Coordinates of C-alpha atoms in Angstrom, one line a residue:
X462 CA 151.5 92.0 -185.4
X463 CA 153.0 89.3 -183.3
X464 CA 155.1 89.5 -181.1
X465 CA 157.1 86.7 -181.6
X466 CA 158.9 87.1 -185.0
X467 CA 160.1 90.1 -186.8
X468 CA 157.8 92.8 -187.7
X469 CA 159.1 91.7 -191.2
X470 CA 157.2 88.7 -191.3
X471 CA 154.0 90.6 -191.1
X472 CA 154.8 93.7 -193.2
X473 CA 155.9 91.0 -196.3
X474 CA 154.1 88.8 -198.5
X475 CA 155.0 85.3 -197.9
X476 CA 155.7 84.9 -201.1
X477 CA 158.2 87.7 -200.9
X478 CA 160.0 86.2 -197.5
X479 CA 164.3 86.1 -198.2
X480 CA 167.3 85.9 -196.4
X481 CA 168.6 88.9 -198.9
X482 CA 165.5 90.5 -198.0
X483 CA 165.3 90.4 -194.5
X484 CA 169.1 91.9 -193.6
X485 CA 168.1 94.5 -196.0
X486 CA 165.3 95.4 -194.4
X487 CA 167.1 94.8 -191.0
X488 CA 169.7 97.2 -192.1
X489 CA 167.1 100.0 -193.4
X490 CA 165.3 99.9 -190.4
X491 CA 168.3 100.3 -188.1
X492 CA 170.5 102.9 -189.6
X493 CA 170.4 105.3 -186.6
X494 CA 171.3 102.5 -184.4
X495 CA 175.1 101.3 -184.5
X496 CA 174.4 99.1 -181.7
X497 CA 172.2 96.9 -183.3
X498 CA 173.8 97.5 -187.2
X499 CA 175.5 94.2 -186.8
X500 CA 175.7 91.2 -188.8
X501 CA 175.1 88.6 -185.9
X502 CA 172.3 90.5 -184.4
X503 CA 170.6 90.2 -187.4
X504 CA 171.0 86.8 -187.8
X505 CA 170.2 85.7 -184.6
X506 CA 166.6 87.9 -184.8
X507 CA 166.2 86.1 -188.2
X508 CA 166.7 82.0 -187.1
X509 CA 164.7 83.1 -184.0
X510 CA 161.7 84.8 -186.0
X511 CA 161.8 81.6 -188.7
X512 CA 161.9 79.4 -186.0
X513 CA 159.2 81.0 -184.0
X514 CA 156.9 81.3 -186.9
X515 CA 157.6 77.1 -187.5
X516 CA 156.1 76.6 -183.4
X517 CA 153.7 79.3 -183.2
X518 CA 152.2 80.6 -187.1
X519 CA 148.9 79.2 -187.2
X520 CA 149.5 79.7 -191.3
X521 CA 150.5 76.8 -193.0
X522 CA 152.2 78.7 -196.0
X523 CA 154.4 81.2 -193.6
X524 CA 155.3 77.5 -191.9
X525 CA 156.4 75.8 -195.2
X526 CA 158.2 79.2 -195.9
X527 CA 160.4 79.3 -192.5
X528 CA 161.0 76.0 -192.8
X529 CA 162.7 76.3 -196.5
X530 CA 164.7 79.5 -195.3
X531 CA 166.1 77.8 -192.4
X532 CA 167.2 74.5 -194.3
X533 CA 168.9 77.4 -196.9
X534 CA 170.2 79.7 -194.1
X535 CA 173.7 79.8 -195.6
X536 CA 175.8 82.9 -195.0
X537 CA 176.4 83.9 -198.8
X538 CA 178.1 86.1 -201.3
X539 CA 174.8 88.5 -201.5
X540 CA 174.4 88.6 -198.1
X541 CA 178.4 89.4 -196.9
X542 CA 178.9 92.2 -199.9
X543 CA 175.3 93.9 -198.6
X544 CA 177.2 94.1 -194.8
X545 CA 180.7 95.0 -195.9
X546 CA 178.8 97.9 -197.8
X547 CA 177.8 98.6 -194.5
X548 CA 180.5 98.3 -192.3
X549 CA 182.4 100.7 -195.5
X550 CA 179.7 103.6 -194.3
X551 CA 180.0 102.7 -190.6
X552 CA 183.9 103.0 -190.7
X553 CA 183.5 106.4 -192.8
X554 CA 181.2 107.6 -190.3
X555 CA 183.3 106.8 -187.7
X556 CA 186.1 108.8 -189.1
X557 CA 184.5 111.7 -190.1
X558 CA 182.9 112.4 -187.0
X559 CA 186.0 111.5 -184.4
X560 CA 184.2 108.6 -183.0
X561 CA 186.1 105.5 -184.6
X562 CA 187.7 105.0 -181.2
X563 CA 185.7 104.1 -177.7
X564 CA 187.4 104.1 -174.7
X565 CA 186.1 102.0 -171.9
X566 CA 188.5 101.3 -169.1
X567 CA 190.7 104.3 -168.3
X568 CA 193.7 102.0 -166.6
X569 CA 193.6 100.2 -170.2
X570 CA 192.5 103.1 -172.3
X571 CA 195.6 102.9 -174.6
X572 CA 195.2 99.6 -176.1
X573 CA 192.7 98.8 -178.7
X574 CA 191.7 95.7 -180.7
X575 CA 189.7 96.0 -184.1
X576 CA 188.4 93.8 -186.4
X577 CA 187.7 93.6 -190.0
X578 CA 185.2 92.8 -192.7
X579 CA 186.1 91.0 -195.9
X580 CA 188.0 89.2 -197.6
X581 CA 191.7 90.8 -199.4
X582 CA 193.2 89.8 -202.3
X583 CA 197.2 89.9 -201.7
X584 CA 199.6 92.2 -203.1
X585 CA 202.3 91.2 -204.8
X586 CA 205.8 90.6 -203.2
X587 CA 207.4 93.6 -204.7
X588 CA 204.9 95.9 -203.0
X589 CA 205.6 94.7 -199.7
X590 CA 207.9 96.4 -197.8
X591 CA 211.6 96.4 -198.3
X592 CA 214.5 95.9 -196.4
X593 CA 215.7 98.8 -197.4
X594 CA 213.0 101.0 -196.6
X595 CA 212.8 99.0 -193.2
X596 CA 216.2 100.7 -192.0
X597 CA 219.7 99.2 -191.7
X598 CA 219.7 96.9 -188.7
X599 CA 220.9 98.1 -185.0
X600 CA 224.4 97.7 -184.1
X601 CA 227.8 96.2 -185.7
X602 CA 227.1 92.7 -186.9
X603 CA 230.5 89.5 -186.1
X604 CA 231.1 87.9 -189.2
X605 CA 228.9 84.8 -188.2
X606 CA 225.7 87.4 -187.9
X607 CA 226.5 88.9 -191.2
X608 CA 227.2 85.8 -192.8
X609 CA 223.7 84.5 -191.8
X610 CA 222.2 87.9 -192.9
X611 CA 223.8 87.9 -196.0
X612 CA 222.1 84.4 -196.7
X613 CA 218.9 85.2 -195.6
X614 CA 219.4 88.4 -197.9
X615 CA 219.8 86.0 -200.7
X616 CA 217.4 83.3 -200.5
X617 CA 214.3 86.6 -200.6
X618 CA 211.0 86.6 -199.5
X619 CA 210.5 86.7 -195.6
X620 CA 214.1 86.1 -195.5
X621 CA 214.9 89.5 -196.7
X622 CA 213.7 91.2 -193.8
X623 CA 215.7 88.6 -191.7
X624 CA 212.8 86.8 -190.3
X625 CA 212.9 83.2 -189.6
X626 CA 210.1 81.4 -188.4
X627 CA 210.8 78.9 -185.9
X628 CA 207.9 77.0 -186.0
X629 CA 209.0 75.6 -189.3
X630 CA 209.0 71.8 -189.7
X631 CA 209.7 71.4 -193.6
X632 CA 213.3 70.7 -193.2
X633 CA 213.5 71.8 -197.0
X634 CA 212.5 75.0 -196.3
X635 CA 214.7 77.4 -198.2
X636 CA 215.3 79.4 -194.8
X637 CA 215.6 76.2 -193.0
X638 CA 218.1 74.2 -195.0
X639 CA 220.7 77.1 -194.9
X640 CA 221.0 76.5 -191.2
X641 CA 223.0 73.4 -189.7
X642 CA 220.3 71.8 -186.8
X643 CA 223.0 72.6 -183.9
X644 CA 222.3 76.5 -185.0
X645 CA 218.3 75.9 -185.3
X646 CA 218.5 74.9 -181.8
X647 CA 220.2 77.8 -181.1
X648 CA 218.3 80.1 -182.3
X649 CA 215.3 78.4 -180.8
X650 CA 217.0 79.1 -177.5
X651 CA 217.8 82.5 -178.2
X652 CA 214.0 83.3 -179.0
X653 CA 212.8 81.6 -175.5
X654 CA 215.4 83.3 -173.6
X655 CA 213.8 86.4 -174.4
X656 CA 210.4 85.3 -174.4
X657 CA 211.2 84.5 -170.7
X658 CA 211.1 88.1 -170.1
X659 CA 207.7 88.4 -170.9
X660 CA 206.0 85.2 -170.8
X661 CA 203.4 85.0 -168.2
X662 CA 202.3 82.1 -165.7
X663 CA 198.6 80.6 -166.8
X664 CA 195.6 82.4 -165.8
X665 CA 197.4 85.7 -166.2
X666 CA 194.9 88.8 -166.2
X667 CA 191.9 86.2 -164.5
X668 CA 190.4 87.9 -161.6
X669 CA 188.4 86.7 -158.7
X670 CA 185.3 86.7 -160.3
X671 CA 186.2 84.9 -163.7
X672 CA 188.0 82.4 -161.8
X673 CA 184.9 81.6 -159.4
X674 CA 182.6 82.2 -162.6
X675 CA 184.7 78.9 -164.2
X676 CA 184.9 76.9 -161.4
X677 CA 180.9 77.3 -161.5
X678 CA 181.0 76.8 -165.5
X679 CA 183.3 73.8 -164.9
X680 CA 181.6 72.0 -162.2
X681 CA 178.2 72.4 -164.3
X682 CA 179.2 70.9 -167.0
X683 CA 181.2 68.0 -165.6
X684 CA 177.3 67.5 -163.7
X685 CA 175.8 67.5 -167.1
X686 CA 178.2 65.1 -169.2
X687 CA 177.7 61.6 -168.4
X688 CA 180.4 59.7 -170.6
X689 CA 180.8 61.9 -173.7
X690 CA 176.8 63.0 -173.9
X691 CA 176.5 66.3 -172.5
X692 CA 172.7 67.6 -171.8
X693 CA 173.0 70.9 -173.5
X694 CA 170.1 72.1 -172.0
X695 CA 171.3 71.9 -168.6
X696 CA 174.1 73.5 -169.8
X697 CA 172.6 76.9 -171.6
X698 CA 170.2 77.1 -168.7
X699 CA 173.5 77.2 -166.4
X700 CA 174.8 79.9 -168.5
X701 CA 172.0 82.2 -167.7
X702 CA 171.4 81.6 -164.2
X703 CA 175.5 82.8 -163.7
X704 CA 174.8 86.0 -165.0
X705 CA 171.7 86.3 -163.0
X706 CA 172.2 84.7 -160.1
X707 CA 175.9 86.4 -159.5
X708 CA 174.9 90.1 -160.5
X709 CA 177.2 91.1 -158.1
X710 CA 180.0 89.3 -158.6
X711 CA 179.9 89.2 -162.4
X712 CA 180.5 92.4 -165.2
X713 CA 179.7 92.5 -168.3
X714 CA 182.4 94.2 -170.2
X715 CA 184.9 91.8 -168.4
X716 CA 183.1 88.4 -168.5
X717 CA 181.2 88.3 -171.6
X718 CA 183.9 86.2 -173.2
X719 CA 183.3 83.6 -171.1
X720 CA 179.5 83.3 -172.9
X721 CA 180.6 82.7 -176.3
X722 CA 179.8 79.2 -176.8
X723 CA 176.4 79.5 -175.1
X724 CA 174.7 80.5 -178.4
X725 CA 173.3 77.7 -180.7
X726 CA 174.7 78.9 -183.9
X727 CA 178.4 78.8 -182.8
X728 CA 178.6 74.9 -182.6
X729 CA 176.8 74.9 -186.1
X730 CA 179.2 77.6 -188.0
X731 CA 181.8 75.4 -186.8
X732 CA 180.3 72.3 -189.0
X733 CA 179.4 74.2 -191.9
X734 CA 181.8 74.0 -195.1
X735 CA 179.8 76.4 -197.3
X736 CA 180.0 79.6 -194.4
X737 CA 181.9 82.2 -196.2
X738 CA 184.9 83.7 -194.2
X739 CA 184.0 86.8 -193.2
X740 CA 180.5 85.4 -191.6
X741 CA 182.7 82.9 -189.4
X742 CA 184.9 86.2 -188.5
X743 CA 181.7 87.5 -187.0
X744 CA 180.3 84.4 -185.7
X745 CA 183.0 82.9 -183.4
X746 CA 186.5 84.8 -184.0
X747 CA 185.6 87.8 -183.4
X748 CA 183.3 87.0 -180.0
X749 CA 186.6 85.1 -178.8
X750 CA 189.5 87.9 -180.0
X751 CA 187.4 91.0 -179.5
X752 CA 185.2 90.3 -177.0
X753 CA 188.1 89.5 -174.5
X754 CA 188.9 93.2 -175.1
X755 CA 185.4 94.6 -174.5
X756 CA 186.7 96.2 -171.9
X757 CA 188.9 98.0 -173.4
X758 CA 188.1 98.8 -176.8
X759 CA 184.6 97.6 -178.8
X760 CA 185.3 98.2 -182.1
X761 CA 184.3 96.4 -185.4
X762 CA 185.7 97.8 -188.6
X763 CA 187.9 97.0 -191.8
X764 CA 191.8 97.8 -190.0
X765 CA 194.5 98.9 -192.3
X766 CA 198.0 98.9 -191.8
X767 CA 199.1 102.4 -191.9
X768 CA 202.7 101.6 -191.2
X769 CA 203.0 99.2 -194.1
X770 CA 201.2 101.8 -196.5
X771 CA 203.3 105.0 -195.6
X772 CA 206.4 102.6 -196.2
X773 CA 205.1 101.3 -199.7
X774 CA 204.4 104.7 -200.5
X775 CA 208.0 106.9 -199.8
X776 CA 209.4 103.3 -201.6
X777 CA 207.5 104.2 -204.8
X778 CA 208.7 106.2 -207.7
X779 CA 207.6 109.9 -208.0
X780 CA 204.5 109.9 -210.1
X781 CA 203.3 106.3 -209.4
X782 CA 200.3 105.0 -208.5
X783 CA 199.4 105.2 -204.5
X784 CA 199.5 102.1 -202.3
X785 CA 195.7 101.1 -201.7
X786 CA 197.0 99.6 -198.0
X787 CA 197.6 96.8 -196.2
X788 CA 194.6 95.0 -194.1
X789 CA 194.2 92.7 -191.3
X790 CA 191.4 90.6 -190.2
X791 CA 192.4 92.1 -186.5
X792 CA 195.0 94.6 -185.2
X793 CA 196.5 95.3 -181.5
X794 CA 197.6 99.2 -181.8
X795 CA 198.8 100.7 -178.2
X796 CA 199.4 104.5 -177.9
X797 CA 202.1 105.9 -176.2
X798 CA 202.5 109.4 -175.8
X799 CA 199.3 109.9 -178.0
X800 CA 201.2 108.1 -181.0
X801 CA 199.9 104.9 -182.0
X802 CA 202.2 101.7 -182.5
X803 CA 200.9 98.6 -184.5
X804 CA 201.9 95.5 -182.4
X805 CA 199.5 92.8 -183.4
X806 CA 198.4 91.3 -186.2
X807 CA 195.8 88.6 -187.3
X808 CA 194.5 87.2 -190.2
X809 CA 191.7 84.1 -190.8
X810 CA 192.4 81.5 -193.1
X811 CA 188.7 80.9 -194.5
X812 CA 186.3 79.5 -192.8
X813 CA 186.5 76.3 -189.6
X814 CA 186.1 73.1 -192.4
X815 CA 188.0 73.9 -195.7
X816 CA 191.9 73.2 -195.9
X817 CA 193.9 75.9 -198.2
X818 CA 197.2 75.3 -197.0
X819 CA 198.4 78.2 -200.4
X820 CA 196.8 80.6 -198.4
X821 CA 197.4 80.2 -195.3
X822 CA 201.3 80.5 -196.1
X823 CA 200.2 83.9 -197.3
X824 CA 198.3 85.2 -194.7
X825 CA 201.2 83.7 -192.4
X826 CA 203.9 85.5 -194.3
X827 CA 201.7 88.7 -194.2
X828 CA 201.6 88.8 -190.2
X829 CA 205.4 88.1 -190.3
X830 CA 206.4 91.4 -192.3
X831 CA 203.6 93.4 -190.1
X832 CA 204.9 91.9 -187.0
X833 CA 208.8 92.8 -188.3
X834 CA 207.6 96.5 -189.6
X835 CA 205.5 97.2 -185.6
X836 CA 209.4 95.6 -183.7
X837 CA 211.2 97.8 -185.7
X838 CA 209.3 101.0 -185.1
X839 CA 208.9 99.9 -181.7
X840 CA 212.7 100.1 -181.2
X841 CA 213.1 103.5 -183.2
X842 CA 211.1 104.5 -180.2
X843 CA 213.7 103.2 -177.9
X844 CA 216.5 104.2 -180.0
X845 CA 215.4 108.1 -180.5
X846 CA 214.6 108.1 -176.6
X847 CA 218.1 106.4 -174.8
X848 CA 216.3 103.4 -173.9
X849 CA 218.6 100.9 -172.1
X850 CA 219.7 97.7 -173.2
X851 CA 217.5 95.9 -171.0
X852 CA 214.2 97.5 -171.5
X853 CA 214.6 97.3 -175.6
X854 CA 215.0 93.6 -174.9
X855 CA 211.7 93.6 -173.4
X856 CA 209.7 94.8 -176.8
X857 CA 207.2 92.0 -178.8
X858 CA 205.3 92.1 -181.3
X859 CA 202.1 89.6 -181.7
X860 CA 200.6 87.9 -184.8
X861 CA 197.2 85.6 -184.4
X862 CA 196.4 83.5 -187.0
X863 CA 193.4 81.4 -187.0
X864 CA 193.7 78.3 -189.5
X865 CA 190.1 75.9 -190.0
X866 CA 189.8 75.5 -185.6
X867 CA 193.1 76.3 -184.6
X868 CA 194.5 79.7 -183.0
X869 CA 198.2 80.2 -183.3
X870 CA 199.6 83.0 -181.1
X871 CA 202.9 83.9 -182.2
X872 CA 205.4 86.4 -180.8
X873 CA 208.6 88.0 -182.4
X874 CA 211.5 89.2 -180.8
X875 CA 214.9 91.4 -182.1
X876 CA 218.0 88.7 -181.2
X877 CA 221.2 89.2 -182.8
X878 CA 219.7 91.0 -185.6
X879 CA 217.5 88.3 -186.6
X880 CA 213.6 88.9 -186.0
X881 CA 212.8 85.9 -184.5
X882 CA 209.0 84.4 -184.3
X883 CA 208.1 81.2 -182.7
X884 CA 204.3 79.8 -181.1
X885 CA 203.9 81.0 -177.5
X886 CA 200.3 79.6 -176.9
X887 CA 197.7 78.2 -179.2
X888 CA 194.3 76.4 -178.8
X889 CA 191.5 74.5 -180.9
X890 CA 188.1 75.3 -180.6
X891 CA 185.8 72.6 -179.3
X892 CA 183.3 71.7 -182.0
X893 CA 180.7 68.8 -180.2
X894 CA 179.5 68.9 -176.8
X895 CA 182.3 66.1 -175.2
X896 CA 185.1 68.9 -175.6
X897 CA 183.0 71.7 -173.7
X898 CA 185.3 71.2 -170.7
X899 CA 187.8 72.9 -173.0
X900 CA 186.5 76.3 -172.7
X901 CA 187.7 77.3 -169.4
X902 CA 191.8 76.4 -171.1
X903 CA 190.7 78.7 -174.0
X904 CA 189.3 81.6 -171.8
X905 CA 192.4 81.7 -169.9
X906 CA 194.7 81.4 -172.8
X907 CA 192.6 84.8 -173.8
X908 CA 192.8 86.6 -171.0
X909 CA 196.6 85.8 -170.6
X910 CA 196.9 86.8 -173.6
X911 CA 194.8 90.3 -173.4
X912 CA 197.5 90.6 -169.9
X913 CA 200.5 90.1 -171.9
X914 CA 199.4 93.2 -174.9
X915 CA 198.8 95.3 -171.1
X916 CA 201.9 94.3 -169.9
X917 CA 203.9 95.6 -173.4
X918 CA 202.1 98.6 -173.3
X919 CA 202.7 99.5 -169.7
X920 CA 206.5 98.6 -170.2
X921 CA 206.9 101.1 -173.6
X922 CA 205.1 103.9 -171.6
X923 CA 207.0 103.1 -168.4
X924 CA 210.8 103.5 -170.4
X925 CA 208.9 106.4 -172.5
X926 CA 208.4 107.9 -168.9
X927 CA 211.3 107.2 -167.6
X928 CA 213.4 108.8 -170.3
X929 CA 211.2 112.2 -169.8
X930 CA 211.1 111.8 -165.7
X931 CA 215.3 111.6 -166.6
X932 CA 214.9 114.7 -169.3
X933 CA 212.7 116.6 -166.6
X934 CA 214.9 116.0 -163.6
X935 CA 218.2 116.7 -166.0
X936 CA 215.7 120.1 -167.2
X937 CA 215.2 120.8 -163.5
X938 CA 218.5 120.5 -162.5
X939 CA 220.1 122.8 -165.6
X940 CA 217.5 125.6 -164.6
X941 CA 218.9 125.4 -161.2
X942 CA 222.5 125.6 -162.6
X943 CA 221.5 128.5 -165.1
X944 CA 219.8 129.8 -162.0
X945 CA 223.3 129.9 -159.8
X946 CA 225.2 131.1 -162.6
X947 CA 223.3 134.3 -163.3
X948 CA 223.2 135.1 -159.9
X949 CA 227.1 134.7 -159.9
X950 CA 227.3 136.6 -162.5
X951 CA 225.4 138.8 -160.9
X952 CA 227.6 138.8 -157.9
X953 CA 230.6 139.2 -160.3
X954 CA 229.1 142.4 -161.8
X955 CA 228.3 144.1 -158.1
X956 CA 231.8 143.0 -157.3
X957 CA 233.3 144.4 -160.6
X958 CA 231.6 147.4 -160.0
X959 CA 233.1 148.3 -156.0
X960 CA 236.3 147.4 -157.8
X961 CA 235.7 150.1 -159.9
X962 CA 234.8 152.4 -157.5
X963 CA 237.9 151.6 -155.6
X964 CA 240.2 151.7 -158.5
X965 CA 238.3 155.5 -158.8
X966 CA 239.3 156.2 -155.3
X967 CA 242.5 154.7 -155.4
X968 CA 243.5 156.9 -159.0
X969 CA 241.8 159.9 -157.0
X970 CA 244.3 159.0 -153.8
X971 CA 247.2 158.9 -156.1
X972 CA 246.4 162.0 -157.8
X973 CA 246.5 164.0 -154.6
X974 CA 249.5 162.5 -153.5
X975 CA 251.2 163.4 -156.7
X976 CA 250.1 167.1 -156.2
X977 CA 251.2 167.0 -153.0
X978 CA 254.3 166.0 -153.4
X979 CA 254.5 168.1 -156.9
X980 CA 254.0 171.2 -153.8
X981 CA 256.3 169.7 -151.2
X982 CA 258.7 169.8 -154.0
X983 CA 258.2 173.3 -155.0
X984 CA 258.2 174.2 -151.6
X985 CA 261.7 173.0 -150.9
X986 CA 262.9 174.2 -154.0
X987 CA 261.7 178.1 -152.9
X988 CA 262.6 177.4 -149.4
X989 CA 266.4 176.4 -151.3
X990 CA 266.2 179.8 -153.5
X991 CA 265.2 182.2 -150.8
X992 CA 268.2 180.3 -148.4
X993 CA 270.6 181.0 -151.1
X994 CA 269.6 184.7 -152.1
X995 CA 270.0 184.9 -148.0
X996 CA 273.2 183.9 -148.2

């Protein structure tokens, strides 16, 4: 058996060799193993058996079969339905057992990213959530806001939930067109103004080490471009001797995002028009949005929106038909005081070549209402707990969508009773070998990012805190008062009860005085008789 392919190779008749085959087996043989359950890890143990056996196999017919399966390696139908089948189990497991979550860094423990497995068909508009169901918005509205609103109300979809999406360049655009351009400026403005409270300066979250790690990455790389050829080779060997060479300085769960792009298969998936969406998900997505929150949180399963289902649900009539949920390709949920709050939201249009602009509008519109659904929650927190004006300004909620190359990072905020969502950041993956000087702009724009979800979750929990550091003082400080008062009442009673005593003495004291003076009285009247009978 050799030890340079999969054990596979050898237990299978040539004749018998398939992709279908081999993840099956793959997956049979690794069951008790979560670790290694995986749909990349299995593809990278399969191109680098095949390929193996084309350099090494001594067997002419195991040669002519490698070579067909790796000019056929496709990611296909077959092959995605046989690993969302598996993550299904995984993610039951997971759930049974308590063990869905995995927490990693104890200063971050609280947020966690997930991911998800296949592709959704849509529900229709009338089963997204309502306005009604949302809640009535905060506060009185002037005549102006409530004019807006009410045209918003009628134009319907996104607009009903009175979200307008700044980014919007069809000047047709039903939500568009009902605005004059001095009042889209100024609602441009009145997004930014409270994005500044919360925006952070580039190479947020970057410590020392990634920071020296991607001046090394850098300066390698310029070294091995000469005009726009880069010598990849030089490059991949400069990827492994970081991680060896700076053991020290480097650790795994916090710089592993920075190693993406090292492996062979990314830069291909990014060329390939017939790689379905969920194996491009698992190939580069989810090893630049998860990874950069290994450190946190390493989970990969199908994520539903549980605040959009219990919504759907008390909408529906008594009697009808459950809501089957609400998923995202990736969701940001932060705990605070043990309850968990949905405040990102990501979806993948497809794969990196094909154009469906249909559905990305969908997928768009989808983040939106999940985005509006997390801010409003998010300020029923602050609402039911006295939060200050100033710290409910502070709450965002994220959406990520990733369209052919391109990540959009959106963020909404609550202004004027309008849910307002523009683009804070964005980047496009580099797909050839001239652009790999790119990657150091990307891996900061993650890891400002990954600072920013920290940052929101650290404010929530700091106002949560605040409001029961304010309810324990005020607690204290009423136990101190109860505590003075009963022993004043206390003192009243012992007081009361000498004052009874006294009141005793004092009904005693006039009691023999009365007596006495009752006998003086007799006295003088005998002493008067007898003085009289004398006379």
């Amino acid at each position: 058996m050799s030890k340079w392919w999969n054990r596979y190779f050898d237990e299978t008749l040539v004749k018998d060799w398939t992709i279908f085959h081999f993840h099956k087996n793959w997956i049979d043989s690794h069951r008790g193993d979560v670790e290694e359950l995986t749909y990349s890890k299995a593809m990278d143990a399969l191109v680098k058996s095949l390929q193996a056996i084309v350099q090494r196999s001594s067997d002419i017919s195991k040669i002519w079969k490698a070579s067909s399966l790796l000019a056929d390696l496709r990611a296909r139908s077959d092959i995605d339905k046989l690993w969302l089948d598996v993550e299904k189990i995984l993610r039951e497991k997971m759930i049974n057992t308590g063990t869905n979550i995995q927490f990693i860094n104890s200063s971050c423990d609280n947020v966690q990213i997930s991911n998800v497995g296949n592709k959704r068909t849509h529900e229709k508009e009338n089963e997204t959530p309502s306005k009604k169901d949302v809640g009535e918005h905060h506060g009185r509205m002037s005549s102006s806001e409530n004019s807006i609103v009410q045209g918003l109300t009628n134009i319907g979809g996104i607009a009903r939930y009175n979200i307008i999406f700044l980014p919007e360049e069809n000047e047709c655009s039903p939500i568009k067109s009902i605005f004059t351009k001095e009042k889209w400026i100024k609602l441009e403005a009145d997004w930014q103004k409270a994005e500044k409270k919360t925006m952070l300066p580039a190479g947020s979250g970057m410590n020392e080490n990634v920071n020296k790690l991607l001046k090394k990455y850098n300066d390698g790389i310029t070294k091995a471009t000469y005009g726009y050829n880069v010598n990849l080779n030089k490059v991949a060997v400069l990827f492994d001797e970081m991680s060896i060479v700076n053991r020290d300085a480097y650790i795994f769960t916090e710089e592993w995002s920075t190693q993406w792009i090292k492996l062979s298969s990314s830069l291909e998936s990014l060329h390939d028009g017939e790689l379905s969406e969920y194996a491009y998900r698992d190939r580069i997505i989810n090893r630049i949005i998860e990874d950069v929150f290994l450190d946190i949180n390493n989970v990969i399963r199908e994520v539903e929106n549980q605040d959009s289902k219990v919504q759907k649900d008390s909408a529906r009539p008594l009697g009808q038909r459950r809501s089957v949920g609400w998923e995202h390709d990736a969701m940001l949920i932060i705990k605070v005081n043990s309850v968990d709050f949905q405040v990102g939201f990501g979806e993948v249009v497809g794969n990196a070549c094909i154009r469906d602009d249909k559905k990305m509008i969908e997928d768009r519109e989808k983040i939106l209402k999940s985005m509006q659904l997390g801010l409003f929650r998010l300020y029923q927190l602050f609402k039911q707990q006295g939060v200050d004006e100033n710290d409910i300004s502070n709450a965002e909620t994220f959406g990520i969508l990733v369209y052919r190359k391109t990540f959009h990072f959106y963020s909404m905020h609550y202004v004027n009773n309008l849910y307002l969502v523009d683009q804070f950041d964005g980047f496009t993956i580099p797909d050839n070998s001239g652009q790999l000087e790119q990657l150091s702009d990307i891996i900061e724009a993650m890891f400002s990012f990954k600072q920013r979800v920290i940052n929101l979750h650290r404010s929530i929990q700091n106002s949560s805190n605040k409001k029961r550091r304010f309810q324990q003082k005020f607690k204290e400080q009423n136990s101190k008062l109860v505590a003075e008062i009963s022993e004043l009442r206390k003192k009243y009673t012992e007081v009361e009860a000498e004052n009874v005593k006294l009141r005793h003495i004092i009904e005693e004291s006039t009691g023999l005085k009365t007596s006495f003076v009752m006998k003086i009285k007799t006295i003088n009247l005998v002493w008067l008789a007898l003085n009289n009978n004398n006379h």
